[in-house]
Amino acid sequence: MASEKHKKLASFIKGVHLNLRLQSRSVGAEQAWFQHCQQTDVLEKYAENMQLLATEFWKNNNSGGSDLCRINWVVNQCEEYFYKGGHINAAAKEDKLSARYLNRSIKQIEISEGVLQLLDVGSCYNPFSSFSMFEVTALDLMPATKDVIKCDFLSVNISSDTKTMKDPCLELPSEYFDIVVFSLLLEYLPSSDQRYTCCRNAYETLKPGGLLFILTPDSKHATANSRVMKGWRLALASLGFWRVSYQKLRHLHCMAYRKCVDLQVPRSWLQAQHCPERPETLMCIPQDYHEYRDTSADVTLPPERCDVDNDLLADIFSSLPDFDVFS
């Protein structure tokens, strides 16, 4: 059974997520995010609680196998792609798509084979630092540990002129990282436009051929939210990404997207899909479609939890043993 301490940790995080969504409905996503970023006391407590949950519960409960651990999934995918020839297969796939849609070949590029530059956005406590294959730049709105840099990735400036990263981080170098990780990040943001902006920033910071990892919670069967995942794939194609790996774990969708060498390859594929929506509107999550009864700014929790909220919270906290977050 989970202790009262564990229940309080989960309950606080649940409340932060719901409040941000409600505030977004009341004042708009941009203003809600701005106000959220000013709540230092809330962010500090959120970071502390997330670190405790991840290190005391998720890590212990996922120790039985890599198929349950989001961190190990990313590490294994990186090994396959960068060190075991996965990048060769991905490049061949892009070349075939280029020949099909553009009637041309893509140029060959070199892929890093040594220590990999990894950007972990929403890192909290820098879990990838224990792997020698990575040189990690860990970012978070409110770091839980000293080796994480404070940064709002939505508003960061990305430039080829940036050579060093300061703390707090206001600028990042373009085409510098081999890997960008969004682990339980995108569903935190209250709007599709903001999720799209995060992915666009990831594209700009990645080297050609680099990987964007997106891990997002979902305890339902693999096809239950297939419409949502398809929308994400279309939106990411508009930015220049092509999906190279996907796995539905018990409580997570785990995806790896490659930054294509030729931006027009995934965009040509997207055009062939005849999608009428703007790409910025396609990064939706199920919670975006729920109409809350009360969206006033002073509401702590909605009067009644909806099934969509229950699903999301179950996804995030399902690793806690014998703990129903809705009780």
Coordinates of C-alpha atoms in Angstrom, one line a residue:
M1 CA 0.0 0.0 0.0
A2 CA 1.1 3.5 -0.7
S3 CA 1.8 5.7 2.3
E4 CA 0.0 9.0 3.0
K5 CA 3.2 10.8 1.9
H6 CA 3.0 9.1 -1.5
K7 CA -0.6 10.0 -1.9
K8 CA 0.1 13.6 -1.1
L9 CA 2.9 13.8 -3.7
A10 CA 0.6 12.4 -6.4
S11 CA -2.3 14.6 -5.4
F12 CA -0.3 17.8 -5.6
I13 CA 1.0 17.0 -9.1
K14 CA -2.5 16.1 -10.2
G15 CA -3.7 19.4 -9.0
V16 CA -1.0 21.4 -10.8
H17 CA -1.8 19.7 -14.1
L18 CA -5.6 20.3 -13.8
N19 CA -5.1 23.9 -12.6
L20 CA -3.0 24.7 -15.6
R21 CA -5.6 23.3 -18.0
L22 CA -8.4 25.2 -16.3
Q23 CA -6.4 28.5 -16.2
S24 CA -5.7 28.0 -19.9
R25 CA -9.4 27.8 -20.6
S26 CA -10.0 31.0 -18.6
V27 CA -7.2 33.3 -19.8
G28 CA -5.7 31.5 -22.8
A29 CA -2.8 29.1 -23.1
E30 CA 0.0 31.7 -23.4
Q31 CA -1.1 33.8 -20.5
A32 CA -1.8 30.7 -18.4
W33 CA 1.7 29.4 -19.1
F34 CA 3.3 32.8 -18.3
Q35 CA 1.5 32.9 -15.0
H36 CA 2.5 29.3 -14.3
C37 CA 6.1 30.1 -14.8
Q38 CA 5.9 32.9 -12.2
Q39 CA 4.7 30.5 -9.5
T40 CA 8.1 29.7 -8.0
D41 CA 6.7 28.1 -4.9
V42 CA 4.5 25.8 -6.9
L43 CA 7.2 24.9 -9.3
E44 CA 9.7 24.1 -6.6
K45 CA 7.2 21.8 -4.8
Y46 CA 6.3 20.2 -8.1
A47 CA 10.0 19.5 -8.9
E48 CA 10.6 18.0 -5.5
N49 CA 7.5 15.8 -5.7
M50 CA 8.3 14.6 -9.2
Q51 CA 11.8 13.7 -8.2
L52 CA 10.6 11.7 -5.2
L53 CA 8.0 9.8 -7.2
A54 CA 10.5 9.0 -10.0
T55 CA 13.4 7.9 -7.8
E56 CA 11.4 6.2 -5.0
F57 CA 8.6 4.5 -6.9
W58 CA 8.9 4.5 -10.7
K59 CA 12.5 3.4 -10.6
N60 CA 11.8 0.6 -8.1
N61 CA 8.7 -0.5 -9.9
N62 CA 10.4 -0.5 -13.3
S63 CA 13.5 -2.4 -12.2
G64 CA 12.0 -5.7 -13.4
G65 CA 12.7 -5.1 -17.1
S66 CA 13.6 -2.5 -19.7
D67 CA 10.1 -2.9 -21.3
L68 CA 8.7 -1.1 -18.3
C69 CA 11.2 1.7 -18.0
R70 CA 11.1 4.8 -20.2
I71 CA 14.7 5.7 -19.5
N72 CA 16.0 2.3 -20.6
W73 CA 13.8 2.4 -23.7
V74 CA 15.5 5.6 -24.8
V75 CA 18.9 4.2 -24.1
N76 CA 18.3 1.0 -26.0
Q77 CA 16.9 2.9 -29.0
C78 CA 20.0 5.1 -29.0
E79 CA 22.3 2.1 -29.0
E80 CA 20.5 0.5 -31.9
Y81 CA 20.3 3.7 -33.9
F82 CA 23.8 5.2 -33.4
Y83 CA 26.0 2.2 -32.7
K84 CA 24.3 -0.8 -34.3
G85 CA 23.4 0.5 -37.8
G86 CA 19.9 1.8 -37.2
H87 CA 20.8 5.1 -38.7
I88 CA 21.8 3.4 -42.0
N89 CA 18.4 1.8 -42.3
A90 CA 16.7 5.1 -41.5
A91 CA 18.8 6.9 -44.1
A92 CA 17.9 4.3 -46.7
K93 CA 14.2 4.8 -45.9
E94 CA 14.5 8.5 -46.3
D95 CA 16.3 8.0 -49.7
K96 CA 13.4 5.7 -50.9
L97 CA 10.8 8.3 -49.9
S98 CA 12.8 11.0 -51.6
A99 CA 12.9 9.0 -54.8
R100 CA 9.2 8.4 -54.6
Y101 CA 8.0 11.9 -53.8
L102 CA 10.8 14.1 -55.1
N103 CA 12.6 12.0 -57.7
R104 CA 16.0 12.6 -56.2
S105 CA 18.4 11.1 -53.7
I106 CA 19.3 12.6 -50.3
K107 CA 22.9 13.6 -49.5
Q108 CA 24.9 11.3 -47.2
I109 CA 25.8 12.6 -43.7
E110 CA 28.0 11.4 -40.9
I111 CA 26.3 10.2 -37.7
S112 CA 27.9 10.5 -34.3
E113 CA 29.5 7.3 -33.1
G114 CA 31.2 8.5 -30.0
V115 CA 29.7 10.2 -26.9
L116 CA 26.3 11.6 -27.9
Q117 CA 25.0 15.0 -27.1
L118 CA 21.6 14.6 -25.4
L119 CA 19.2 17.4 -24.5
D120 CA 16.7 16.3 -21.9
V121 CA 13.8 18.8 -21.7
G122 CA 11.7 18.7 -18.6
S123 CA 14.4 16.6 -17.0
C124 CA 13.7 17.3 -13.3
Y125 CA 16.6 15.4 -11.8
N126 CA 18.8 14.4 -14.9
P127 CA 18.2 10.6 -15.1
F128 CA 20.4 10.2 -18.2
S129 CA 23.5 11.5 -16.4
S130 CA 24.4 7.9 -15.2
F131 CA 25.0 6.7 -18.8
S132 CA 28.5 7.2 -20.1
M133 CA 27.3 7.2 -23.7
F134 CA 25.7 10.6 -23.3
E135 CA 26.9 14.1 -22.6
V136 CA 23.7 15.5 -21.1
T137 CA 22.3 19.0 -21.1
A138 CA 19.3 18.8 -18.7
L139 CA 16.7 21.5 -18.7
D140 CA 13.7 22.2 -16.5
L141 CA 11.4 25.1 -15.5
M142 CA 12.4 24.4 -11.9
P143 CA 15.4 22.0 -11.5
A144 CA 15.3 19.5 -8.7
T145 CA 19.0 18.9 -8.7
K146 CA 22.1 21.2 -9.3
D147 CA 23.1 19.5 -12.5
V148 CA 19.8 20.6 -14.2
I149 CA 19.7 24.0 -15.9
K150 CA 16.7 26.3 -15.4
C151 CA 15.0 27.0 -18.8
D152 CA 11.6 27.6 -20.3
F153 CA 12.0 25.6 -23.6
L154 CA 9.0 27.3 -25.1
S155 CA 10.6 30.7 -25.1
V156 CA 14.3 29.8 -25.5
N157 CA 16.2 31.4 -28.4
I158 CA 18.0 29.0 -30.8
S159 CA 20.9 30.3 -32.8
S160 CA 24.0 29.2 -34.6
D161 CA 25.9 31.9 -32.8
T162 CA 25.3 30.4 -29.4
K163 CA 28.5 28.7 -28.2
T164 CA 27.8 28.2 -24.4
M165 CA 24.8 27.5 -22.3
K166 CA 24.2 29.5 -19.2
D167 CA 22.1 29.0 -16.1
P168 CA 19.3 30.1 -16.4
C169 CA 19.4 29.2 -20.1
L170 CA 17.9 31.7 -22.5
E171 CA 19.8 30.5 -25.6
L172 CA 20.6 27.1 -27.2
P173 CA 22.8 26.3 -30.1
S174 CA 21.2 25.2 -33.4
E175 CA 22.0 21.7 -34.9
Y176 CA 24.1 20.8 -31.9
F177 CA 22.4 17.8 -30.3
D178 CA 22.3 14.2 -31.4
I179 CA 19.2 13.5 -29.2
V180 CA 16.4 15.5 -27.7
V181 CA 14.1 13.8 -25.1
F182 CA 10.6 14.9 -24.2
S183 CA 9.6 12.4 -21.4
L184 CA 6.2 13.2 -20.0
L185 CA 6.6 16.7 -21.2
L186 CA 4.1 17.5 -24.0
E187 CA 1.0 16.5 -22.2
Y188 CA 2.0 19.0 -19.4
L189 CA 1.5 21.9 -21.9
P190 CA -2.0 23.3 -22.1
S191 CA -2.3 23.7 -25.9
S192 CA -1.5 22.1 -29.2
D193 CA 0.3 25.2 -30.4
Q194 CA 2.7 25.1 -27.5
R195 CA 3.4 21.4 -28.0
Y196 CA 4.1 22.1 -31.7
T197 CA 6.4 25.0 -30.7
C198 CA 8.4 22.6 -28.4
C199 CA 8.8 20.1 -31.3
R200 CA 9.9 22.9 -33.6
N201 CA 12.5 24.0 -31.1
A202 CA 13.7 20.4 -30.9
Y203 CA 14.1 20.3 -34.7
E204 CA 16.2 23.4 -34.7
T205 CA 18.5 22.1 -31.9
L206 CA 19.0 18.7 -33.5
K207 CA 21.7 17.8 -36.0
P208 CA 20.5 16.3 -39.3
G209 CA 19.8 12.7 -38.7
G210 CA 19.4 13.2 -34.9
L211 CA 16.5 11.8 -32.9
L212 CA 13.6 13.3 -31.0
F213 CA 12.2 11.0 -28.4
I214 CA 8.6 11.6 -27.2
L215 CA 7.3 9.5 -24.3
T216 CA 3.7 10.2 -23.4
P217 CA 1.4 8.4 -21.0
D218 CA -1.5 6.2 -22.0
S219 CA -2.7 3.1 -20.1
K220 CA -5.2 2.1 -22.8
H221 CA -4.5 -0.5 -25.5
A222 CA -2.3 0.5 -28.4
T223 CA -5.0 1.7 -30.8
A224 CA -7.3 3.4 -28.4
N225 CA -5.8 6.8 -29.1
S226 CA -4.5 6.1 -32.6
R227 CA -6.2 9.2 -33.9
V228 CA -4.1 11.4 -31.5
M229 CA -0.9 9.6 -32.4
K230 CA -1.6 10.0 -36.1
G231 CA -2.2 13.7 -35.6
W232 CA 1.2 14.0 -33.9
R233 CA 2.9 12.1 -36.8
L234 CA 1.4 14.5 -39.3
A235 CA 2.3 17.6 -37.3
L236 CA 5.9 16.4 -36.9
A237 CA 6.2 15.6 -40.6
S238 CA 5.4 19.2 -41.3
L239 CA 8.5 20.2 -39.2
G240 CA 10.8 17.7 -41.0
F241 CA 10.6 14.6 -38.7
W242 CA 10.0 11.0 -39.8
R243 CA 9.1 8.3 -37.2
V244 CA 11.7 5.6 -37.0
S245 CA 10.5 3.7 -34.0
Y246 CA 7.3 3.2 -32.0
Q247 CA 6.4 1.0 -29.1
K248 CA 3.4 0.9 -26.9
L249 CA 4.5 0.0 -23.4
R250 CA 2.0 -0.8 -20.6
H251 CA 1.5 2.8 -19.7
L252 CA 3.3 4.8 -22.4
H253 CA 3.5 5.6 -26.0
C254 CA 7.3 5.6 -26.8
M255 CA 8.3 7.2 -30.1
A256 CA 11.5 8.1 -31.8
Y257 CA 11.5 10.7 -34.7
R258 CA 14.4 11.3 -37.0
K259 CA 15.3 14.8 -38.2
C260 CA 15.3 14.2 -41.9
V261 CA 18.3 15.3 -44.0
D262 CA 15.9 16.8 -46.6
L263 CA 13.0 18.7 -45.0
Q264 CA 10.9 18.3 -48.1
V265 CA 10.8 14.5 -47.8
P266 CA 8.4 14.3 -44.9
R267 CA 6.6 17.4 -46.1
S268 CA 5.9 15.7 -49.4
W269 CA 4.6 12.7 -47.7
L270 CA 2.4 14.9 -45.6
Q271 CA 1.0 16.6 -48.7
A272 CA 0.0 13.2 -50.0
Q273 CA -2.1 12.6 -46.9
H274 CA -4.4 15.5 -47.9
C275 CA -4.7 16.7 -44.3
P276 CA -6.9 19.8 -44.1
E277 CA -5.9 20.9 -40.6
R278 CA -3.1 23.3 -39.8
P279 CA -0.2 21.3 -38.4
E280 CA -0.1 23.5 -35.2
T281 CA -3.6 22.2 -34.3
L282 CA -2.7 18.5 -34.6
M283 CA -0.6 18.1 -31.4
C284 CA -3.7 17.4 -29.3
I285 CA -4.3 15.2 -26.3
P286 CA -7.7 13.8 -25.2
Q287 CA -8.0 16.4 -22.4
D288 CA -8.1 19.2 -25.0
Y289 CA -11.6 18.0 -26.1
H290 CA -13.2 18.0 -22.6
E291 CA -15.5 20.8 -21.7
Y292 CA -15.1 21.6 -18.0
R293 CA -18.1 22.9 -16.2
D294 CA -16.2 25.7 -14.5
T295 CA -13.0 27.3 -16.0
S296 CA -12.7 30.3 -13.6
A297 CA -9.2 31.1 -12.5
D298 CA -9.8 30.4 -8.8
V299 CA -10.9 26.9 -9.2
T300 CA -8.5 24.4 -7.7
L301 CA -10.1 21.3 -9.2
P302 CA -13.0 20.7 -11.5
P303 CA -16.3 20.0 -9.8
E304 CA -16.3 16.5 -11.2
R305 CA -13.4 14.6 -12.7
C306 CA -14.0 13.4 -16.2
D307 CA -13.0 10.0 -17.6
V308 CA -10.3 11.7 -19.7
D309 CA -8.7 13.2 -16.6
N310 CA -8.9 9.9 -14.8
D311 CA -7.2 8.2 -17.7
L312 CA -4.3 10.7 -17.8
L313 CA -3.7 10.6 -14.1
A314 CA -3.8 6.8 -14.1
D315 CA -1.2 6.9 -16.9
I316 CA 1.1 9.1 -15.0
F317 CA 0.8 7.4 -11.6
S318 CA 0.0 3.8 -12.6
S319 CA 3.5 2.7 -11.4
L320 CA 2.5 3.4 -7.8
P321 CA 1.7 0.0 -6.1
D322 CA -1.8 -0.5 -4.9
F323 CA -2.6 3.2 -5.2
D324 CA -5.8 4.6 -6.8
V325 CA -5.1 8.2 -7.4
F326 CA -8.8 8.9 -7.7
S327 CA -9.8 7.8 -4.3

